[in-house]
Short mmCIF file of C-alpha atoms and ligand atoms in Angstrom, two decimals:
data_model
loop_
_atom_site.label_atom_id
_atom_site.label_comp_id
_atom_site.label_asym_id
_atom_site.label_seq_id
_atom_site.Cartn_x
_atom_site.Cartn_y
_atom_site.Cartn_z
CA MET D 93 -17.94 12.65 2.85
CA ASP D 94 -16.27 10.74 5.66
CA ILE D 95 -12.93 9.51 4.37
CA LYS D 96 -12.23 7.19 7.23
CA GLU D 97 -15.56 5.45 6.58
CA LEU D 98 -15.01 5.26 2.84
CA GLY D 99 -11.71 3.82 3.48
CA ALA D 100 -12.96 1.18 5.87
CA LYS D 101 -15.64 0.12 3.20
CA ILE D 102 -12.96 -0.22 0.52
CA LEU D 103 -10.99 -2.43 2.72
CA THR D 104 -14.09 -4.75 2.97
CA GLY D 105 -14.19 -4.96 -0.74
CA ASP D 106 -17.35 -3.05 -0.99
CA ARG D 107 -17.61 -2.29 -4.75
CA ARG D 108 -20.00 0.72 -4.48
CA ALA D 109 -17.36 2.35 -2.17
CA LEU D 110 -14.61 1.50 -4.57
CA ALA D 111 -16.60 3.18 -7.39
CA ARG D 112 -17.16 6.25 -5.38
CA ALA D 113 -13.47 6.38 -4.42
CA ILE D 114 -12.49 6.21 -8.02
CA THR D 115 -14.97 9.09 -8.89
CA LEU D 116 -13.27 11.07 -6.16
CA VAL D 117 -9.76 10.56 -7.52
CA GLU D 118 -10.95 11.45 -11.06
CA SER D 119 -12.17 14.88 -9.77
CA ARG D 120 -10.18 17.81 -10.34
CA ARG D 121 -11.84 20.05 -7.77
CA ASP D 122 -9.42 21.02 -5.10
CA ASP D 123 -11.30 19.79 -2.20
CA HIS D 124 -11.72 16.54 -3.93
CA ARG D 125 -8.05 16.33 -4.75
CA ALA D 126 -7.34 16.92 -0.96
CA ALA D 127 -9.83 14.36 0.12
CA ALA D 128 -8.54 11.85 -2.55
CA GLY D 129 -4.87 12.32 -1.16
CA GLU D 130 -6.16 11.71 2.42
CA LEU D 131 -7.85 8.41 1.30
CA LEU D 132 -5.01 7.29 -0.56
CA ASP D 133 -2.68 7.94 2.46
CA GLU D 134 -5.01 6.03 4.62
CA LEU D 135 -5.10 2.94 2.36
CA ALA D 136 -1.45 3.07 1.73
CA GLY D 137 -0.71 0.61 4.78
CA SER D 138 -3.21 -1.82 3.74
CA GLY D 139 -0.41 -4.32 2.97
CA ARG D 140 -2.45 -5.59 0.07
CA GLU D 141 -0.84 -6.34 -3.24
CA ALA D 142 -2.42 -7.19 -6.36
CA LEU D 143 -0.63 -8.44 -9.53
CA ARG D 144 -0.83 -5.38 -11.86
CA ILE D 145 -0.74 -6.51 -15.47
CA GLY D 146 -0.60 -3.70 -18.29
CA LEU D 147 -2.02 -4.72 -21.55
CA SER D 148 -1.63 -2.82 -24.61
CA GLY D 149 -2.43 -3.50 -28.32
CA THR D 150 -3.50 -1.68 -31.31
CA PRO D 151 -7.34 -1.18 -31.98
CA GLY D 152 -9.04 -4.38 -33.07
CA VAL D 153 -6.37 -6.72 -31.94
CA GLY D 154 -8.67 -8.27 -29.46
CA LYS D 155 -8.01 -6.38 -26.13
CA SER D 156 -11.45 -6.48 -25.13
CA THR D 157 -12.19 -10.05 -26.08
CA PHE D 158 -8.91 -11.16 -24.35
CA ILE D 159 -9.77 -9.31 -21.16
CA GLU D 160 -13.19 -10.97 -21.14
CA SER D 161 -11.87 -14.49 -21.63
CA PHE D 162 -8.70 -14.16 -19.51
CA GLY D 163 -10.61 -12.35 -16.75
CA MET D 164 -13.32 -15.07 -16.77
CA MET D 165 -10.61 -17.72 -16.37
CA LEU D 166 -9.03 -15.94 -13.37
CA THR D 167 -12.45 -15.52 -11.67
CA GLY D 168 -13.11 -19.18 -12.36
CA GLN D 169 -10.02 -19.85 -10.30
CA GLY D 170 -11.51 -17.82 -7.57
CA LEU D 171 -9.51 -14.74 -8.16
CA ARG D 172 -10.85 -11.13 -8.00
CA VAL D 173 -10.25 -9.10 -11.07
CA ALA D 174 -10.36 -5.33 -11.75
CA VAL D 175 -10.02 -3.87 -15.13
CA LEU D 176 -9.12 -0.18 -15.87
CA ALA D 177 -8.26 1.56 -18.90
CA VAL D 178 -5.79 4.29 -19.67
CA ASP D 179 -7.22 5.91 -22.74
CA PRO D 180 -5.84 9.44 -23.39
CA SER D 181 -7.79 10.01 -26.59
CA SER D 182 -11.29 11.53 -25.92
CA ALA D 183 -11.96 11.09 -29.59
CA ARG D 184 -12.01 7.34 -29.29
CA SER D 185 -15.20 6.21 -27.91
CA GLY D 186 -16.26 3.23 -29.97
CA GLY D 187 -13.83 0.98 -28.56
CA SER D 188 -13.69 2.24 -24.86
CA ILE D 189 -14.06 -0.63 -22.56
CA LEU D 190 -17.76 -0.09 -21.46
CA GLY D 191 -18.59 0.87 -24.98
CA ASP D 192 -18.16 -2.81 -25.91
CA LYS D 193 -20.53 -4.28 -23.40
CA THR D 194 -21.05 -7.11 -25.69
CA ARG D 195 -17.28 -8.16 -25.57
CA MET D 196 -17.13 -7.95 -21.78
CA ASP D 197 -20.68 -9.03 -21.13
CA ARG D 198 -20.01 -12.08 -18.96
CA LEU D 199 -17.01 -10.42 -16.98
CA SER D 200 -19.09 -7.32 -16.38
CA ARG D 201 -21.67 -9.45 -14.72
CA ASP D 202 -19.31 -11.51 -12.76
CA PRO D 203 -19.36 -10.50 -8.93
CA ASN D 204 -15.66 -11.16 -8.72
CA ALA D 205 -14.83 -8.75 -11.48
CA PHE D 206 -14.76 -4.88 -11.42
CA ILE D 207 -14.74 -2.99 -14.76
CA ARG D 208 -14.01 0.67 -14.81
CA PRO D 209 -14.03 2.59 -18.19
CA SER D 210 -11.34 5.47 -18.67
CA PRO D 211 -12.56 8.96 -17.92
CA SER D 212 -12.67 10.93 -21.15
CA GLN D 213 -11.59 14.20 -22.01
CA THR D 214 -8.50 14.34 -20.07
CA HIS D 215 -4.86 14.87 -21.19
CA LEU D 216 -2.51 12.03 -20.58
CA GLY D 217 -0.93 13.34 -17.44
CA GLY D 218 -4.39 13.63 -15.65
CA VAL D 219 -5.44 10.05 -17.09
CA ALA D 220 -2.20 8.69 -15.80
CA ARG D 221 -2.71 10.05 -12.28
CA ARG D 222 -6.25 8.88 -11.94
CA SER D 223 -5.42 5.39 -13.24
CA ARG D 224 -2.50 4.99 -10.91
CA GLU D 225 -4.68 5.95 -7.96
CA ALA D 226 -7.45 3.77 -9.12
CA VAL D 227 -4.97 0.79 -9.32
CA ALA D 228 -4.10 1.63 -5.64
CA LEU D 229 -7.89 1.68 -4.66
CA CYS D 230 -8.45 -1.56 -6.47
CA GLU D 231 -5.50 -3.10 -4.59
CA ALA D 232 -6.82 -1.91 -1.22
CA ALA D 233 -10.21 -3.44 -2.01
CA GLY D 234 -8.58 -6.86 -2.15
CA PHE D 235 -8.45 -7.52 -5.92
CA ASP D 236 -5.75 -10.19 -6.74
CA VAL D 237 -5.24 -8.90 -10.32
CA VAL D 238 -5.51 -5.65 -11.72
CA LEU D 239 -5.55 -5.43 -15.53
CA ILE D 240 -4.65 -1.99 -17.09
CA GLU D 241 -5.55 -1.82 -20.66
CA THR D 242 -4.39 0.85 -23.18
CA VAL D 243 -4.84 1.21 -26.93
CA GLY D 244 -1.40 1.13 -28.31
CA VAL D 245 -0.97 4.55 -29.71
CA GLY D 246 1.92 6.88 -28.60
CA GLN D 247 3.05 7.44 -25.06
CA SER D 248 0.22 5.63 -23.15
CA GLU D 249 2.12 2.28 -23.29
CA THR D 250 5.00 4.03 -21.26
CA VAL D 251 2.38 5.27 -18.79
CA VAL D 252 0.78 1.88 -18.23
CA ALA D 253 4.19 0.08 -18.04
CA GLU D 254 5.06 2.60 -15.21
CA MET D 255 2.08 1.50 -13.16
CA SER D 256 2.31 -2.40 -13.92
CA ASP D 257 4.23 -5.40 -12.55
CA LEU D 258 4.12 -7.04 -16.05
CA PHE D 259 3.65 -5.38 -19.32
CA VAL D 260 1.88 -7.54 -21.93
CA LEU D 261 1.82 -6.61 -25.45
CA LEU D 262 -1.17 -8.09 -27.58
CA LEU D 263 -0.46 -8.46 -31.22
CA ALA D 264 -2.35 -9.78 -34.19
CA PRO D 265 -1.02 -12.45 -36.80
CA ALA D 266 0.80 -10.64 -39.51
CA GLY D 267 0.77 -11.46 -43.10
CA GLY D 268 4.18 -11.43 -44.81
CA ASP D 269 7.35 -10.88 -42.92
CA GLU D 270 6.73 -7.27 -41.62
CA LEU D 271 6.94 -6.94 -37.73
CA GLN D 272 3.68 -4.70 -37.69
CA GLY D 273 5.80 -1.53 -37.10
CA VAL D 274 5.94 -2.23 -33.35
CA LYS D 275 8.36 0.38 -32.19
CA ARG D 276 11.57 -0.92 -30.62
CA GLY D 277 10.93 1.01 -27.16
CA ILE D 278 7.54 -0.67 -26.98
CA MET D 279 9.26 -4.16 -27.54
CA GLU D 280 11.64 -3.37 -24.94
CA MET D 281 8.98 -2.87 -22.43
CA ALA D 282 7.16 -6.11 -22.95
CA ASP D 283 7.50 -8.93 -20.62
CA LEU D 284 5.28 -11.07 -22.69
CA ILE D 285 4.09 -10.94 -26.13
CA LEU D 286 0.74 -12.64 -26.83
CA VAL D 287 -0.16 -13.24 -30.53
CA ASN D 288 -3.85 -13.39 -30.50
CA LYS D 289 -6.39 -14.81 -32.95
CA ALA D 290 -4.35 -18.14 -33.33
CA ASP D 291 -7.38 -20.07 -34.50
CA GLY D 292 -8.98 -21.35 -37.59
CA ASP D 293 -7.44 -19.88 -40.93
CA LEU D 294 -5.17 -17.56 -38.90
CA LYS D 295 -3.50 -20.17 -36.75
CA ALA D 296 -0.58 -20.91 -39.04
CA THR D 297 0.00 -17.24 -39.61
CA ALA D 298 -0.08 -16.62 -35.83
CA THR D 299 2.50 -19.29 -35.03
CA ARG D 300 4.74 -17.82 -37.71
CA THR D 301 4.20 -14.29 -36.29
CA CYS D 302 4.89 -15.66 -32.85
CA SER D 303 8.44 -17.09 -33.85
CA ASP D 304 9.25 -13.90 -35.65
CA TYR D 305 8.55 -12.05 -32.40
CA ALA D 306 10.29 -14.46 -30.30
CA GLY D 307 13.33 -13.94 -32.61
CA ALA D 308 13.09 -10.22 -32.29
CA LEU D 309 12.93 -10.39 -28.47
CA ARG D 310 16.19 -12.52 -28.41
CA LEU D 311 17.81 -9.77 -30.31
CA LEU D 312 17.09 -7.35 -27.46
CA ARG D 313 19.46 -6.45 -24.65
CA LYS D 314 19.19 -8.86 -21.80
CA ARG D 315 17.43 -7.16 -18.88
CA PRO D 316 18.48 -7.80 -15.35
CA GLN D 317 14.66 -8.22 -14.30
CA ASP D 318 14.29 -11.24 -16.45
CA PRO D 319 15.10 -14.93 -15.76
CA GLU D 320 16.26 -17.21 -18.69
CA GLY D 321 13.90 -17.38 -21.65
CA PHE D 322 11.99 -14.03 -20.89
CA PRO D 323 10.62 -11.94 -22.40
CA LYS D 324 8.57 -14.61 -24.17
CA ALA D 325 6.09 -14.69 -27.15
CA LEU D 326 3.13 -17.09 -27.07
CA ILE D 327 0.07 -17.69 -29.20
CA VAL D 328 -3.42 -17.34 -27.77
CA SER D 329 -6.96 -17.24 -28.99
CA ALA D 330 -9.34 -15.01 -27.04
CA VAL D 331 -12.22 -16.25 -28.98
CA GLU D 332 -11.40 -20.04 -28.44
CA GLU D 333 -9.99 -19.33 -24.95
CA SER D 334 -6.79 -21.29 -25.92
CA GLY D 335 -3.32 -20.51 -24.66
CA LEU D 336 -4.76 -18.37 -21.83
CA ASP D 337 -3.83 -20.81 -19.03
CA LYS D 338 -0.30 -20.97 -20.60
CA ALA D 339 0.01 -17.27 -20.50
CA TRP D 340 -1.17 -17.07 -17.09
CA GLU D 341 1.38 -19.66 -15.96
CA GLU D 342 4.15 -17.81 -17.67
CA MET D 343 3.00 -14.68 -15.89
CA ARG D 344 3.07 -16.38 -12.58
CA ALA D 345 6.54 -17.85 -13.32
CA LEU D 346 7.91 -14.66 -14.18
CA THR D 347 6.43 -12.70 -11.12
CA ASP D 348 7.61 -15.47 -8.66
CA TRP D 349 11.07 -15.29 -10.06
CA ARG D 350 11.07 -11.48 -9.78
CA ARG D 351 9.67 -11.59 -6.29
CA GLU D 352 12.48 -14.13 -5.16
CA ASN D 353 15.23 -11.93 -6.80
CA GLY D 354 14.09 -8.61 -5.38
CA HIS D 355 13.13 -7.28 -8.65
CA TRP D 356 9.51 -6.91 -7.89
CA GLN D 357 9.82 -4.63 -4.96
CA GLY D 358 12.61 -2.93 -6.85
CA ARG D 359 10.45 -1.97 -9.64
CA ARG D 360 7.70 -0.79 -7.29
CA ALA D 361 9.80 1.34 -5.48
CA ALA D 362 11.33 2.98 -8.68
CA GLN D 363 7.74 3.49 -9.91
CA ALA D 364 6.79 5.16 -6.74
CA ARG D 365 9.69 7.32 -6.91
CA TYR D 366 8.81 8.25 -10.63
CA TRP D 367 5.33 9.09 -9.77
CA PHE D 368 6.33 11.08 -6.96
CA ARG D 369 8.55 13.28 -9.23
CA GLN D 370 5.88 13.43 -11.79
CA GLU D 371 3.45 14.71 -9.16
CA VAL D 372 5.86 17.31 -8.31
CA GLN D 373 6.49 18.33 -11.83
CA GLN D 374 2.84 18.64 -12.58
CA ALA D 375 2.00 20.52 -9.65
CA LEU D 376 4.82 23.05 -10.60
CA MET D 377 3.77 23.33 -14.18
CA SER D 378 0.11 23.73 -13.11
CA GLN D 379 1.40 26.94 -11.11
CA LEU D 380 2.44 28.43 -14.36
CA GLU D 381 -1.02 27.82 -15.83
CA THR D 382 -2.93 30.54 -13.69
CA PRO D 383 -4.00 33.76 -15.71
CA ALA D 384 -1.73 36.02 -13.80
CA MET D 385 1.21 33.77 -14.38
CA ARG D 386 0.27 33.48 -18.08
CA ALA D 387 0.23 37.07 -18.35
CA LEU D 388 3.46 37.53 -16.72
CA MET D 389 5.14 35.00 -18.82
CA GLU D 390 3.93 36.65 -21.73
CA GLU D 391 5.12 40.10 -20.65
CA LEU D 392 8.57 38.98 -19.71
CA GLY D 393 8.65 36.83 -22.90
CA ASP D 394 8.19 40.18 -24.96
CA LYS D 395 11.03 41.92 -22.85
CA VAL D 396 13.32 38.90 -23.62
CA ALA D 397 12.38 38.89 -27.32
CA ASP D 398 13.01 42.70 -27.54
CA GLY D 399 16.49 42.23 -25.89
CA ASP D 400 15.40 44.15 -22.81
CA MET D 401 15.81 41.48 -20.49
CA ALA D 402 18.07 38.40 -20.16
CA PRO D 403 16.33 35.13 -20.31
CA VAL D 404 18.00 34.04 -17.17
CA MET D 405 16.68 37.12 -15.20
CA ALA D 406 13.16 36.64 -16.71
CA ALA D 407 13.12 33.16 -15.54
CA ARG D 408 14.32 34.00 -12.15
CA GLU D 409 11.57 36.45 -11.83
CA ILE D 410 8.99 33.77 -12.77
CA LEU D 411 10.53 31.18 -10.33
CA GLY D 412 10.40 33.61 -7.65
CA ARG D 413 6.73 34.11 -8.02
CA LEU D 414 5.99 30.38 -7.96
CA GLY D 415 3.89 29.48 -4.76
CA GLU D 416 2.47 33.09 -4.41
CA THR D 417 -0.86 32.32 -5.87
CA PRO D 418 -2.86 29.07 -5.59
CA ALA D 419 -2.60 26.89 -8.69
CA GLU D 420 -5.64 26.02 -10.68
CA PRO D 421 -6.61 22.35 -10.57
CA ASP D 422 -5.39 20.60 -13.88
N1 GTP N 716 -10.55 -15.01 -34.85
C1 GTP N 716 -10.49 -14.38 -33.71
N2 GTP N 716 -10.94 -13.11 -33.63
C2 GTP N 716 -10.74 -12.31 -32.38
C3 GTP N 716 -10.05 -12.86 -31.46
N3 GTP N 716 -10.14 -11.96 -30.53
C4 GTP N 716 -10.87 -10.93 -30.89
N4 GTP N 716 -11.32 -11.05 -32.20
C5 GTP N 716 -11.98 -10.25 -33.00
O1 GTP N 716 -11.40 -9.19 -33.41
C6 GTP N 716 -12.22 -7.95 -33.31
C7 GTP N 716 -11.78 -6.84 -32.34
O2 GTP N 716 -11.79 -7.36 -31.02
P1 GTP N 716 -11.95 -6.44 -29.81
O3 GTP N 716 -11.78 -7.34 -28.64
O4 GTP N 716 -12.98 -5.50 -29.77
O5 GTP N 716 -10.56 -5.69 -30.06
P2 GTP N 716 -9.86 -4.36 -29.11
O6 GTP N 716 -8.42 -4.44 -29.22
O7 GTP N 716 -10.60 -4.37 -27.84
O8 GTP N 716 -10.22 -3.26 -30.12
P3 GTP N 716 -10.56 -1.73 -29.60
O9 GTP N 716 -11.33 -1.75 -28.32
O10 GTP N 716 -11.21 -1.13 -30.92
O11 GTP N 716 -9.13 -1.14 -29.42
C8 GTP N 716 -13.61 -8.55 -33.01
O12 GTP N 716 -14.37 -8.78 -34.23
C9 GTP N 716 -13.29 -9.81 -32.27
O13 GTP N 716 -14.38 -10.73 -32.50
C10 GTP N 716 -9.54 -14.13 -31.56
O14 GTP N 716 -8.96 -14.75 -30.61
N5 GTP N 716 -9.78 -14.86 -32.63
MG1 MG N 717 -11.73 -2.86 -26.92
#
């Protein structure tokens, strides 16, 4: 495969080339990893910058429906939209983004949209790397908006927030006054909370839920990256396609402010640094996962357990061996 040629095609916005490149970054083969690295390096100077929007929400909250409606609104404005998913759980297949073709039927046929499901059966670290690299590829291919979806379970929100310019939390109208058990850490990551399903019988509940969350957001510590009034909570209906234009307006107001005040570039720079460190750590960890290293760990572990060796010396011996044997791909 000619990497330069593939890179050139991606820059023209060629969707087949983009799909091939994403397949390449998903591969764990050593030669593919090397080629992917070369390609990403080649494209790094493209100077193109999409708005990366992370979107999280529990199963059934309406993520797919929202992405379809919101995505169609954006393509209707002439924007090119890419949709990726970070889905660490291989067990979950029913809701995976191409699984629900029906809910993204229009968007998946839109020539200005590109939808790519999450690769299955990979651990979160692998999914994260692949998604981050796929975002970079979509950006180089000239997409204006990259939506990165994740189902809100566990750590995947953090992973998505670390690769997004904006983090949007989609919530359902809640009966009673409970705040749906949204963890404080997740609330603190949100730039915008959208209470979906604000239609029909659910509208009043959605409005109440929205003001509850607006109140909860005001109680959080003020973040330097926010102008007055942010983070915000709004109601939307993905089905009735209402509130979507308002949500988009707020997203743009927030990103414009962040650009003008240096927070946009600051966040991207911090993210790049974070992923660089992650990459180093993962590579080091994978060096411990070779059969030879595992056996040595086991052997030295026994010595340490029997009191024949000090942990610090055993660790030194392991660290001294790193880099001697090629690591297995993760
Ligand atoms: N009333 C109403 N129902 C909605 C709205 N958005 C989604 N739904 C319904 O909620 C259900 C779940 O919607 P999905 O879009 O599949 O939700 P999801 O978050 O993608 O779910 P998973 O992929 O399983 O995580 C479907 O029956 C939708 O029709 C909305 O704005 N209003
Ligand atoms: Mg879905």
